mmCIF file with all atom_site columns, C-alpha atoms in Angstrom:
data_model
loop_
_atom_site.group_PDB
_atom_site.id
_atom_site.type_symbol
_atom_site.label_atom_id
_atom_site.label_alt_id
_atom_site.label_comp_id
_atom_site.label_asym_id
_atom_site.label_entity_id
_atom_site.label_seq_id
_atom_site.pdbx_PDB_ins_code
_atom_site.Cartn_x
_atom_site.Cartn_y
_atom_site.Cartn_z
_atom_site.occupancy
_atom_site.B_iso_or_equiv
_atom_site.pdbx_formal_charge
_atom_site.auth_seq_id
_atom_site.auth_comp_id
_atom_site.auth_asym_id
_atom_site.auth_atom_id
_atom_site.pdbx_PDB_model_num
ATOM 1   C CA . GLU A 1 1   ? -14.391 5.735   19.740  1.00 0.00 ? 1   GLU A CA 1
ATOM 2   C CA . ALA A 1 2   ? -11.395 8.058   20.601  1.00 0.00 ? 2   ALA A CA 1
ATOM 3   C CA . GLU A 1 3   ? -9.136  8.843   18.001  1.00 0.00 ? 3   GLU A CA 1
ATOM 4   C CA . VAL A 1 4   ? -5.490  9.942   16.689  1.00 0.00 ? 4   VAL A CA 1
ATOM 5   C CA . ALA A 1 5   ? -5.827  14.302  17.054  1.00 0.00 ? 5   ALA A CA 1
ATOM 6   C CA . GLN A 1 6   ? -3.608  15.658  14.071  1.00 0.00 ? 6   GLN A CA 1
ATOM 7   C CA . SER A 1 7   ? -2.714  19.747  12.890  1.00 0.00 ? 7   SER A CA 1
ATOM 8   C CA . PRO A 1 8   ? -2.847  21.360  11.046  1.00 0.00 ? 8   PRO A CA 1
ATOM 9   C CA . ARG A 1 9   ? -4.792  19.123  8.334   1.00 0.00 ? 9   ARG A CA 1
ATOM 10  C CA . TYR A 1 10  ? -3.466  21.656  5.595   1.00 0.00 ? 10  TYR A CA 1
ATOM 11  C CA . LYS A 1 11  ? -0.402  23.096  5.376   1.00 0.00 ? 11  LYS A CA 1
ATOM 12  C CA . ILE A 1 12  ? 0.868   24.916  1.737   1.00 0.00 ? 12  ILE A CA 1
ATOM 13  C CA . THR A 1 13  ? 4.262   26.152  1.763   1.00 0.00 ? 13  THR A CA 1
ATOM 14  C CA . GLU A 1 14  ? 7.428   27.956  -0.110  1.00 0.00 ? 14  GLU A CA 1
ATOM 15  C CA . LYS A 1 15  ? 10.556  25.806  0.018   1.00 0.00 ? 15  LYS A CA 1
ATOM 16  C CA . SER A 1 16  ? 13.210  26.416  2.161   1.00 0.00 ? 16  SER A CA 1
ATOM 17  C CA . GLN A 1 17  ? 10.150  27.421  5.177   1.00 0.00 ? 17  GLN A CA 1
ATOM 18  C CA . ALA A 1 18  ? 10.315  25.856  8.080   1.00 0.00 ? 18  ALA A CA 1
ATOM 19  C CA . VAL A 1 19  ? 7.060   23.848  9.044   1.00 0.00 ? 19  VAL A CA 1
ATOM 20  C CA . ALA A 1 20  ? 6.218   21.814  12.305  1.00 0.00 ? 20  ALA A CA 1
ATOM 21  C CA . PHE A 1 21  ? 2.857   19.472  12.298  1.00 0.00 ? 21  PHE A CA 1
ATOM 22  C CA . TRP A 1 22  ? 1.564   17.683  15.233  1.00 0.00 ? 22  TRP A CA 1
ATOM 23  C CA . CYS A 1 23  ? -0.356  14.686  16.830  1.00 0.00 ? 23  CYS A CA 1
ATOM 24  C CA . ASP A 1 24  ? -1.579  13.710  19.621  1.00 0.00 ? 24  ASP A CA 1
ATOM 25  C CA . PRO A 1 25  ? -2.317  9.965   19.883  1.00 0.00 ? 25  PRO A CA 1
ATOM 26  C CA . ILE A 1 26  ? -5.362  7.919   21.980  1.00 0.00 ? 26  ILE A CA 1
ATOM 27  C CA . SER A 1 27  ? -4.625  8.227   25.793  1.00 0.00 ? 27  SER A CA 1
ATOM 28  C CA . GLY A 1 28  ? -2.200  5.653   27.383  1.00 0.00 ? 28  GLY A CA 1
ATOM 29  C CA . HIS A 1 29  ? -0.937  5.047   23.495  1.00 0.00 ? 29  HIS A CA 1
ATOM 30  C CA . ALA A 1 30  ? 3.367   3.924   24.392  1.00 0.00 ? 30  ALA A CA 1
ATOM 31  C CA . THR A 1 31  ? 3.476   3.524   20.223  1.00 0.00 ? 31  THR A CA 1
ATOM 32  C CA . LEU A 1 32  ? 3.376   6.552   18.419  1.00 0.00 ? 32  LEU A CA 1
ATOM 33  C CA . TYR A 1 33  ? 4.268   6.352   14.376  1.00 0.00 ? 33  TYR A CA 1
ATOM 34  C CA . TRP A 1 34  ? 4.741   8.626   11.754  1.00 0.00 ? 34  TRP A CA 1
ATOM 35  C CA . TYR A 1 35  ? 4.382   8.333   8.070   1.00 0.00 ? 35  TYR A CA 1
ATOM 36  C CA . ARG A 1 36  ? 5.111   10.022  5.245   1.00 0.00 ? 36  ARG A CA 1
ATOM 37  C CA . GLN A 1 37  ? 3.141   9.021   2.306   1.00 0.00 ? 37  GLN A CA 1
ATOM 38  C CA . ILE A 1 38  ? 3.335   10.294  -1.480  1.00 0.00 ? 38  ILE A CA 1
ATOM 39  C CA . LEU A 1 39  ? -0.062  10.178  -3.423  1.00 0.00 ? 39  LEU A CA 1
ATOM 40  C CA . GLY A 1 40  ? -0.710  6.422   -5.533  1.00 0.00 ? 40  GLY A CA 1
ATOM 41  C CA . GLN A 1 41  ? 2.370   5.069   -3.316  1.00 0.00 ? 41  GLN A CA 1
ATOM 42  C CA . GLY A 1 42  ? 2.175   3.300   0.339   1.00 0.00 ? 42  GLY A CA 1
ATOM 43  C CA . PRO A 1 43  ? 2.885   5.047   3.565   1.00 0.00 ? 43  PRO A CA 1
ATOM 44  C CA . GLU A 1 44  ? 6.723   6.015   4.993   1.00 0.00 ? 44  GLU A CA 1
ATOM 45  C CA . LEU A 1 45  ? 7.816   5.189   8.154   1.00 0.00 ? 45  LEU A CA 1
ATOM 46  C CA . LEU A 1 46  ? 9.656   8.328   8.998   1.00 0.00 ? 46  LEU A CA 1
ATOM 47  C CA . VAL A 1 47  ? 10.456  7.878   12.625  1.00 0.00 ? 47  VAL A CA 1
ATOM 48  C CA . GLN A 1 48  ? 8.838   5.263   16.088  1.00 0.00 ? 48  GLN A CA 1
ATOM 49  C CA . PHE A 1 49  ? 8.652   5.817   19.115  1.00 0.00 ? 49  PHE A CA 1
ATOM 50  C CA . GLN A 1 50  ? 8.069   4.023   21.899  1.00 0.00 ? 50  GLN A CA 1
ATOM 51  C CA . ASP A 1 51  ? 6.762   6.874   25.018  1.00 0.00 ? 51  ASP A CA 1
ATOM 52  C CA . GLU A 1 52  ? 9.529   9.424   24.813  1.00 0.00 ? 52  GLU A CA 1
ATOM 53  C CA . SER A 1 53  ? 12.204  7.250   23.288  1.00 0.00 ? 53  SER A CA 1
ATOM 54  C CA . VAL A 1 54  ? 12.743  6.764   19.003  1.00 0.00 ? 54  VAL A CA 1
ATOM 55  C CA . VAL A 1 55  ? 12.509  3.405   18.932  1.00 0.00 ? 55  VAL A CA 1
ATOM 56  C CA . ASP A 1 56  ? 13.603  3.615   14.641  1.00 0.00 ? 56  ASP A CA 1
ATOM 57  C CA . ASP A 1 57  ? 14.549  6.636   12.480  1.00 0.00 ? 57  ASP A CA 1
ATOM 58  C CA . SER A 1 58  ? 16.480  4.827   10.072  1.00 0.00 ? 58  SER A CA 1
ATOM 59  C CA . GLN A 1 59  ? 14.492  6.881   7.435   1.00 0.00 ? 59  GLN A CA 1
ATOM 60  C CA . LEU A 1 60  ? 14.088  10.074  8.961   1.00 0.00 ? 60  LEU A CA 1
ATOM 61  C CA . PRO A 1 61  ? 16.309  12.533  6.386   1.00 0.00 ? 61  PRO A CA 1
ATOM 62  C CA . LYS A 1 62  ? 17.770  14.071  9.378   1.00 0.00 ? 62  LYS A CA 1
ATOM 63  C CA . ASP A 1 63  ? 19.566  16.894  8.363   1.00 0.00 ? 63  ASP A CA 1
ATOM 64  C CA . ARG A 1 64  ? 15.924  19.411  7.502   1.00 0.00 ? 64  ARG A CA 1
ATOM 65  C CA . PHE A 1 65  ? 13.270  16.334  9.499   1.00 0.00 ? 65  PHE A CA 1
ATOM 66  C CA . SER A 1 66  ? 13.310  16.228  13.516  1.00 0.00 ? 66  SER A CA 1
ATOM 67  C CA . ALA A 1 67  ? 10.514  14.850  15.875  1.00 0.00 ? 67  ALA A CA 1
ATOM 68  C CA . GLU A 1 68  ? 10.070  14.553  19.562  1.00 0.00 ? 68  GLU A CA 1
ATOM 69  C CA . ARG A 1 69  ? 7.901   13.387  21.852  1.00 0.00 ? 69  ARG A CA 1
ATOM 70  C CA . LEU A 1 70  ? 9.453   14.815  25.390  1.00 0.00 ? 70  LEU A CA 1
ATOM 71  C CA . LYS A 1 71  ? 6.820   14.013  27.855  1.00 0.00 ? 71  LYS A CA 1
ATOM 72  C CA . GLY A 1 72  ? 5.729   11.118  25.296  1.00 0.00 ? 72  GLY A CA 1
ATOM 73  C CA . VAL A 1 73  ? 2.344   11.575  25.383  1.00 0.00 ? 73  VAL A CA 1
ATOM 74  C CA . ASP A 1 74  ? 2.111   14.298  21.846  1.00 0.00 ? 74  ASP A CA 1
ATOM 75  C CA . SER A 1 75  ? 4.145   14.726  19.247  1.00 0.00 ? 75  SER A CA 1
ATOM 76  C CA . THR A 1 76  ? 5.775   17.020  17.443  1.00 0.00 ? 76  THR A CA 1
ATOM 77  C CA . LEU A 1 77  ? 7.523   16.498  13.280  1.00 0.00 ? 77  LEU A CA 1
ATOM 78  C CA . LYS A 1 78  ? 8.990   19.256  11.525  1.00 0.00 ? 78  LYS A CA 1
ATOM 79  C CA . ILE A 1 79  ? 10.875  20.075  8.997   1.00 0.00 ? 79  ILE A CA 1
ATOM 80  C CA . GLN A 1 80  ? 13.334  22.656  8.039   1.00 0.00 ? 80  GLN A CA 1
ATOM 81  C CA . PRO A 1 81  ? 14.314  23.901  5.291   1.00 0.00 ? 81  PRO A CA 1
ATOM 82  C CA . ALA A 1 82  ? 10.462  22.778  3.345   1.00 0.00 ? 82  ALA A CA 1
ATOM 83  C CA . GLU A 1 83  ? 11.728  21.517  -0.429  1.00 0.00 ? 83  GLU A CA 1
ATOM 84  C CA . LEU A 1 84  ? 9.515   20.888  -3.087  1.00 0.00 ? 84  LEU A CA 1
ATOM 85  C CA . GLY A 1 85  ? 10.510  16.897  -2.740  1.00 0.00 ? 85  GLY A CA 1
ATOM 86  C CA . ASP A 1 86  ? 8.972   16.827  0.702   1.00 0.00 ? 86  ASP A CA 1
ATOM 87  C CA . SER A 1 87  ? 5.150   17.441  -0.423  1.00 0.00 ? 87  SER A CA 1
ATOM 88  C CA . ALA A 1 88  ? 3.501   14.666  0.516   1.00 0.00 ? 88  ALA A CA 1
ATOM 89  C CA . MET A 1 89  ? 0.517   13.633  3.199   1.00 0.00 ? 89  MET A CA 1
ATOM 90  C CA . TYR A 1 90  ? 2.142   12.634  7.276   1.00 0.00 ? 90  TYR A CA 1
ATOM 91  C CA . LEU A 1 91  ? 0.377   10.476  8.755   1.00 0.00 ? 91  LEU A CA 1
ATOM 92  C CA . CYS A 1 92  ? 0.679   9.935   12.444  1.00 0.00 ? 92  CYS A CA 1
ATOM 93  C CA . ALA A 1 93  ? -0.210  6.339   14.384  1.00 0.00 ? 93  ALA A CA 1
ATOM 94  C CA . SER A 1 94  ? -0.701  4.852   17.726  1.00 0.00 ? 94  SER A CA 1
ATOM 95  C CA . SER A 1 95  ? -0.882  1.801   19.308  1.00 0.00 ? 95  SER A CA 1
ATOM 96  C CA . LEU A 1 96  ? -1.573  0.576   22.547  1.00 0.00 ? 96  LEU A CA 1
ATOM 97  C CA . GLU A 1 97  ? 0.160   -2.603  22.007  1.00 0.00 ? 97  GLU A CA 1
ATOM 98  C CA . ALA A 1 98  ? 1.096   -2.322  18.031  1.00 0.00 ? 98  ALA A CA 1
ATOM 99  C CA . ARG A 1 99  ? 0.580   -5.712  17.004  1.00 0.00 ? 99  ARG A CA 1
ATOM 100 C CA . GLU A 1 100 ? -2.897  -5.746  17.416  1.00 0.00 ? 100 GLU A CA 1
ATOM 101 C CA . LYS A 1 101 ? -3.951  -2.307  15.984  1.00 0.00 ? 101 LYS A CA 1
ATOM 102 C CA . LEU A 1 102 ? -2.695  1.137   14.432  1.00 0.00 ? 102 LEU A CA 1
ATOM 103 C CA . PHE A 1 103 ? -5.111  3.878   15.739  1.00 0.00 ? 103 PHE A CA 1
ATOM 104 C CA . PHE A 1 104 ? -4.499  6.419   12.277  1.00 0.00 ? 104 PHE A CA 1
ATOM 105 C CA . GLY A 1 105 ? -4.785  10.659  12.499  1.00 0.00 ? 105 GLY A CA 1
ATOM 106 C CA . SER A 1 106 ? -6.632  11.850  9.634   1.00 0.00 ? 106 SER A CA 1
ATOM 107 C CA . GLY A 1 107 ? -2.879  13.356  8.388   1.00 0.00 ? 107 GLY A CA 1
ATOM 108 C CA . THR A 1 108 ? -1.655  16.591  7.170   1.00 0.00 ? 108 THR A CA 1
ATOM 109 C CA . GLN A 1 109 ? -1.322  17.372  3.096   1.00 0.00 ? 109 GLN A CA 1
ATOM 110 C CA . LEU A 1 110 ? 1.693   19.121  2.691   1.00 0.00 ? 110 LEU A CA 1
ATOM 111 C CA . SER A 1 111 ? 2.480   21.089  -0.613  1.00 0.00 ? 111 SER A CA 1
ATOM 112 C CA . VAL A 1 112 ? 5.483   23.115  -0.502  1.00 0.00 ? 112 VAL A CA 1
ATOM 113 C CA . LEU A 1 113 ? 5.600   25.288  -3.697  1.00 0.00 ? 113 LEU A CA 1
ATOM 114 C CA . ALA B 2 1   ? 15.558  -6.048  5.574   1.00 0.00 ? 1   ALA B CA 1
ATOM 115 C CA . GLN B 2 2   ? 11.932  -6.483  5.414   1.00 0.00 ? 2   GLN B CA 1
ATOM 116 C CA . THR B 2 3   ? 10.222  -5.950  1.517   1.00 0.00 ? 3   THR B CA 1
ATOM 117 C CA . VAL B 2 4   ? 6.612   -5.827  0.954   1.00 0.00 ? 4   VAL B CA 1
ATOM 118 C CA . THR B 2 5   ? 4.364   -6.528  -2.997  1.00 0.00 ? 5   THR B CA 1
ATOM 119 C CA . GLN B 2 6   ? 2.004   -5.977  -3.928  1.00 0.00 ? 6   GLN B CA 1
ATOM 120 C CA . SER B 2 7   ? 1.773   -6.859  -7.855  1.00 0.00 ? 7   SER B CA 1
ATOM 121 C CA . GLN B 2 8   ? -1.672  -5.684  -8.693  1.00 0.00 ? 8   GLN B CA 1
ATOM 122 C CA . PRO B 2 9   ? -0.877  -1.661  -8.669  1.00 0.00 ? 9   PRO B CA 1
ATOM 123 C CA . GLU B 2 10  ? -5.218  -1.390  -9.914  1.00 0.00 ? 10  GLU B CA 1
ATOM 124 C CA . MET B 2 11  ? -8.162  -3.967  -9.743  1.00 0.00 ? 11  MET B CA 1
ATOM 125 C CA . SER B 2 12  ? -12.004 -3.835  -10.728 1.00 0.00 ? 12  SER B CA 1
ATOM 126 C CA . VAL B 2 13  ? -14.751 -5.627  -10.285 1.00 0.00 ? 13  VAL B CA 1
ATOM 127 C CA . GLN B 2 14  ? -17.778 -5.250  -10.920 1.00 0.00 ? 14  GLN B CA 1
ATOM 128 C CA . GLU B 2 15  ? -20.424 -5.303  -7.663  1.00 0.00 ? 15  GLU B CA 1
ATOM 129 C CA . ALA B 2 16  ? -21.074 -8.539  -5.208  1.00 0.00 ? 16  ALA B CA 1
ATOM 130 C CA . GLU B 2 17  ? -18.229 -10.389 -6.942  1.00 0.00 ? 17  GLU B CA 1
ATOM 131 C CA . THR B 2 18  ? -15.258 -12.006 -5.391  1.00 0.00 ? 18  THR B CA 1
ATOM 132 C CA . VAL B 2 19  ? -11.706 -10.107 -5.561  1.00 0.00 ? 19  VAL B CA 1
ATOM 133 C CA . THR B 2 20  ? -9.186  -11.703 -3.847  1.00 0.00 ? 20  THR B CA 1
ATOM 134 C CA . LEU B 2 21  ? -5.579  -8.721  -4.059  1.00 0.00 ? 21  LEU B CA 1
ATOM 135 C CA . SER B 2 22  ? -2.259  -10.085 -3.626  1.00 0.00 ? 22  SER B CA 1
ATOM 136 C CA . CYS B 2 23  ? 0.648   -9.696  -1.338  1.00 0.00 ? 23  CYS B CA 1
ATOM 137 C CA . THR B 2 24  ? 4.008   -11.410 -0.508  1.00 0.00 ? 24  THR B CA 1
ATOM 138 C CA . TYR B 2 25  ? 6.792   -10.163 1.837   1.00 0.00 ? 25  TYR B CA 1
ATOM 139 C CA . ASP B 2 26  ? 10.018  -10.992 2.108   1.00 0.00 ? 26  ASP B CA 1
ATOM 140 C CA . THR B 2 27  ? 11.502  -11.438 6.002   1.00 0.00 ? 27  THR B CA 1
ATOM 141 C CA . SER B 2 28  ? 13.705  -14.041 8.197   1.00 0.00 ? 28  SER B CA 1
ATOM 142 C CA . GLU B 2 29  ? 11.738  -13.000 11.419  1.00 0.00 ? 29  GLU B CA 1
ATOM 143 C CA . SER B 2 30  ? 10.186  -15.628 12.665  1.00 0.00 ? 30  SER B CA 1
ATOM 144 C CA . ASN B 2 31  ? 7.657   -13.437 14.855  1.00 0.00 ? 31  ASN B CA 1
ATOM 145 C CA . TYR B 2 32  ? 5.468   -10.723 12.696  1.00 0.00 ? 32  TYR B CA 1
ATOM 146 C CA . TYR B 2 33  ? 1.781   -10.428 12.008  1.00 0.00 ? 33  TYR B CA 1
ATOM 147 C CA . LEU B 2 34  ? 0.497   -9.125  8.941   1.00 0.00 ? 34  LEU B CA 1
ATOM 148 C CA . PHE B 2 35  ? -2.054  -6.441  8.505   1.00 0.00 ? 35  PHE B CA 1
ATOM 149 C CA . TRP B 2 36  ? -4.547  -5.502  5.553   1.00 0.00 ? 36  TRP B CA 1
ATOM 150 C CA . TYR B 2 37  ? -5.661  -1.370  5.262   1.00 0.00 ? 37  TYR B CA 1
ATOM 151 C CA . LYS B 2 38  ? -8.111  0.495   3.761   1.00 0.00 ? 38  LYS B CA 1
ATOM 152 C CA . GLN B 2 39  ? -7.190  3.959   2.566   1.00 0.00 ? 39  GLN B CA 1
ATOM 153 C CA . PRO B 2 40  ? -10.470 5.411   1.045   1.00 0.00 ? 40  PRO B CA 1
ATOM 154 C CA . PRO B 2 41  ? -10.412 8.725   -0.888  1.00 0.00 ? 41  PRO B CA 1
ATOM 155 C CA . SER B 2 42  ? -11.010 10.026  2.597   1.00 0.00 ? 42  SER B CA 1
ATOM 156 C CA . ARG B 2 43  ? -7.423  9.064   3.182   1.00 0.00 ? 43  ARG B CA 1
ATOM 157 C CA . GLN B 2 44  ? -8.371  7.868   6.159   1.00 0.00 ? 44  GLN B CA 1
ATOM 158 C CA . MET B 2 45  ? -6.216  4.335   6.855   1.00 0.00 ? 45  MET B CA 1
ATOM 159 C CA . ILE B 2 46  ? -8.808  1.331   8.448   1.00 0.00 ? 46  ILE B CA 1
ATOM 160 C CA . LEU B 2 47  ? -7.978  -1.458  9.542   1.00 0.00 ? 47  LEU B CA 1
ATOM 161 C CA . VAL B 2 48  ? -9.670  -4.019  7.859   1.00 0.00 ? 48  VAL B CA 1
ATOM 162 C CA . ILE B 2 49  ? -8.352  -7.262  8.906   1.00 0.00 ? 49  ILE B CA 1
ATOM 163 C CA . ARG B 2 50  ? -4.609  -8.912  10.948  1.00 0.00 ? 50  ARG B CA 1
ATOM 164 C CA . GLN B 2 51  ? -3.094  -12.517 10.961  1.00 0.00 ? 51  GLN B CA 1
ATOM 165 C CA . GLU B 2 52  ? -0.581  -13.567 13.772  1.00 0.00 ? 52  GLU B CA 1
ATOM 166 C CA . ALA B 2 53  ? 2.365   -15.373 12.050  1.00 0.00 ? 53  ALA B CA 1
ATOM 167 C CA . TYR B 2 54  ? 2.003   -18.530 14.024  1.00 0.00 ? 54  TYR B CA 1
ATOM 168 C CA . LYS B 2 55  ? -0.985  -18.877 13.027  1.00 0.00 ? 55  LYS B CA 1
ATOM 169 C CA . GLN B 2 56  ? -1.844  -21.823 10.911  1.00 0.00 ? 56  GLN B CA 1
ATOM 170 C CA . GLN B 2 57  ? -6.043  -20.165 10.913  1.00 0.00 ? 57  GLN B CA 1
ATOM 171 C CA . ASN B 2 58  ? -6.881  -18.043 7.495   1.00 0.00 ? 58  ASN B CA 1
ATOM 172 C CA . ALA B 2 59  ? -8.255  -14.846 9.956   1.00 0.00 ? 59  ALA B CA 1
ATOM 173 C CA . THR B 2 60  ? -11.697 -13.851 9.369   1.00 0.00 ? 60  THR B CA 1
ATOM 174 C CA . GLU B 2 61  ? -13.886 -10.612 9.330   1.00 0.00 ? 61  GLU B CA 1
ATOM 175 C CA . ASN B 2 62  ? -17.631 -10.771 8.153   1.00 0.00 ? 62  ASN B CA 1
ATOM 176 C CA . ARG B 2 63  ? -16.929 -10.823 4.212   1.00 0.00 ? 63  ARG B CA 1
ATOM 177 C CA . PHE B 2 64  ? -13.077 -10.210 4.714   1.00 0.00 ? 64  PHE B CA 1
ATOM 178 C CA . SER B 2 65  ? -10.586 -12.946 4.480   1.00 0.00 ? 65  SER B CA 1
ATOM 179 C CA . VAL B 2 66  ? -6.950  -13.996 3.990   1.00 0.00 ? 66  VAL B CA 1
ATOM 180 C CA . ASN B 2 67  ? -5.446  -16.615 2.764   1.00 0.00 ? 67  ASN B CA 1
ATOM 181 C CA . PHE B 2 68  ? -2.040  -16.994 4.831   1.00 0.00 ? 68  PHE B CA 1
ATOM 182 C CA . GLN B 2 69  ? 0.544   -18.975 3.138   1.00 0.00 ? 69  GLN B CA 1
ATOM 183 C CA . LYS B 2 70  ? 4.122   -18.717 5.288   1.00 0.00 ? 70  LYS B CA 1
ATOM 184 C CA . ALA B 2 71  ? 6.321   -20.507 3.683   1.00 0.00 ? 71  ALA B CA 1
ATOM 185 C CA . ALA B 2 72  ? 5.211   -19.654 0.820   1.00 0.00 ? 72  ALA B CA 1
ATOM 186 C CA . LYS B 2 73  ? 5.164   -15.996 2.029   1.00 0.00 ? 73  LYS B CA 1
ATOM 187 C CA . SER B 2 74  ? 1.462   -14.698 0.679   1.00 0.00 ? 74  SER B CA 1
ATOM 188 C CA . PHE B 2 75  ? -1.097  -13.095 2.706   1.00 0.00 ? 75  PHE B CA 1
ATOM 189 C CA . SER B 2 76  ? -3.482  -12.470 0.001   1.00 0.00 ? 76  SER B CA 1
ATOM 190 C CA . LEU B 2 77  ? -6.474  -10.522 1.048   1.00 0.00 ? 77  LEU B CA 1
ATOM 191 C CA . LYS B 2 78  ? -10.494 -12.093 0.007   1.00 0.00 ? 78  LYS B CA 1
ATOM 192 C CA . ILE B 2 79  ? -13.641 -9.617  -0.411  1.00 0.00 ? 79  ILE B CA 1
ATOM 193 C CA . SER B 2 80  ? -16.420 -12.067 -1.011  1.00 0.00 ? 80  SER B CA 1
ATOM 194 C CA . ASP B 2 81  ? -19.476 -9.396  -1.766  1.00 0.00 ? 81  ASP B CA 1
ATOM 195 C CA . SER B 2 82  ? -18.209 -6.633  -2.940  1.00 0.00 ? 82  SER B CA 1
ATOM 196 C CA . GLN B 2 83  ? -19.353 -3.801  -2.613  1.00 0.00 ? 83  GLN B CA 1
ATOM 197 C CA . LEU B 2 84  ? -19.379 -0.080  -3.939  1.00 0.00 ? 84  LEU B CA 1
ATOM 198 C CA . GLY B 2 85  ? -18.755 1.173   -0.395  1.00 0.00 ? 85  GLY B CA 1
ATOM 199 C CA . ASP B 2 86  ? -14.767 -1.205  -0.995  1.00 0.00 ? 86  ASP B CA 1
ATOM 200 C CA . THR B 2 87  ? -13.846 1.343   -3.249  1.00 0.00 ? 87  THR B CA 1
ATOM 201 C CA . ALA B 2 88  ? -9.933  1.846   -1.584  1.00 0.00 ? 88  ALA B CA 1
ATOM 202 C CA . MET B 2 89  ? -6.568  1.747   -1.464  1.00 0.00 ? 89  MET B CA 1
ATOM 203 C CA . TYR B 2 90  ? -5.864  -1.559  0.278   1.00 0.00 ? 90  TYR B CA 1
ATOM 204 C CA . PHE B 2 91  ? -2.236  -1.763  1.337   1.00 0.00 ? 91  PHE B CA 1
ATOM 205 C CA . CYS B 2 92  ? -0.894  -4.911  3.374   1.00 0.00 ? 92  CYS B CA 1
ATOM 206 C CA . ALA B 2 93  ? 1.461   -4.624  5.717   1.00 0.00 ? 93  ALA B CA 1
ATOM 207 C CA . PHE B 2 94  ? 4.331   -6.203  7.964   1.00 0.00 ? 94  PHE B CA 1
ATOM 208 C CA . MET B 2 95  ? 4.881   -5.657  11.728  1.00 0.00 ? 95  MET B CA 1
ATOM 209 C CA . ARG B 2 96  ? 8.243   -7.448  13.267  1.00 0.00 ? 96  ARG B CA 1
ATOM 210 C CA . GLY B 2 97  ? 7.183   -8.504  16.633  1.00 0.00 ? 97  GLY B CA 1
ATOM 211 C CA . ARG B 2 98  ? 10.384  -7.910  18.156  1.00 0.00 ? 98  ARG B CA 1
ATOM 212 C CA . ASP B 2 99  ? 10.355  -3.995  17.949  1.00 0.00 ? 99  ASP B CA 1
ATOM 213 C CA . ASP B 2 100 ? 7.016   -3.583  16.475  1.00 0.00 ? 100 ASP B CA 1
ATOM 214 C CA . LYS B 2 101 ? 8.607   -2.451  13.322  1.00 0.00 ? 101 LYS B CA 1
ATOM 215 C CA . ILE B 2 102 ? 5.333   -1.636  10.339  1.00 0.00 ? 102 ILE B CA 1
ATOM 216 C CA . ILE B 2 103 ? 6.556   -1.464  6.697   1.00 0.00 ? 103 ILE B CA 1
ATOM 217 C CA . PHE B 2 104 ? 3.635   -1.420  4.286   1.00 0.00 ? 104 PHE B CA 1
ATOM 218 C CA . GLY B 2 105 ? 3.668   -1.999  0.548   1.00 0.00 ? 105 GLY B CA 1
ATOM 219 C CA . LYS B 2 106 ? 2.318   0.545   -2.225  1.00 0.00 ? 106 LYS B CA 1
ATOM 220 C CA . GLY B 2 107 ? -1.097  -0.864  -2.664  1.00 0.00 ? 107 GLY B CA 1
ATOM 221 C CA . THR B 2 108 ? -3.511  -1.688  -4.883  1.00 0.00 ? 108 THR B CA 1
ATOM 222 C CA . ARG B 2 109 ? -6.368  0.468   -6.179  1.00 0.00 ? 109 ARG B CA 1
ATOM 223 C CA . LEU B 2 110 ? -9.391  -1.654  -6.344  1.00 0.00 ? 110 LEU B CA 1
ATOM 224 C CA . HIS B 2 111 ? -12.578 -0.391  -7.815  1.00 0.00 ? 111 HIS B CA 1
ATOM 225 C CA . ILE B 2 112 ? -15.583 -1.622  -7.563  1.00 0.00 ? 112 ILE B CA 1
ATOM 226 C CA . LEU B 2 113 ? -18.310 -0.943  -10.183 1.00 0.00 ? 113 LEU B CA 1
ATOM 227 C CA . PRO B 2 114 ? -22.050 -0.301  -9.730  1.00 0.00 ? 114 PRO B CA 1
#
């Protein structure tokens, strides 16, 4: 079965550094989501794309976070500068038709020191 | 705004028993979908079951079934004949039909005991 690819799997960085995460959704999936999940809590939506357009980024801390999906395929989430409170799992998900099923990647575990 | 509430932070049951996980939601939307996702220790999110709000019939997937009470805005998950592999975090999720925005509850940690 096709999978959502995310990299890196783990990232350790120091406070105030820049970090970037990459997601490659399943081919043909138009909808792409980035979630942040703090250990022991549910995923929190950061940004939702429909093709290359942002549908919802109301929970994205725009002073330090940015997301893009230039060609409507893969996507990059960036944090600059990273803060201690950004330590979390960053999950990417995609769907052909979101009402059917979301396919999740394995996530990027970020630790900010 | 939509909210999803899971009132049971943690539960434990013996293997082979039946367990029910609770979920309530709040919305003014008429078109929406509900999901239960499982997240084992590997942290890979896996869809367990989905329910379309316009369908009255409760969804079932093998040992997993839901009790969807639309008027009460309740969407509980029943796991029958529980197995050790069911040990995981379970998240209830709400999807708004008009724009596919999905929000998750805080989760219930389920332990299946041998």
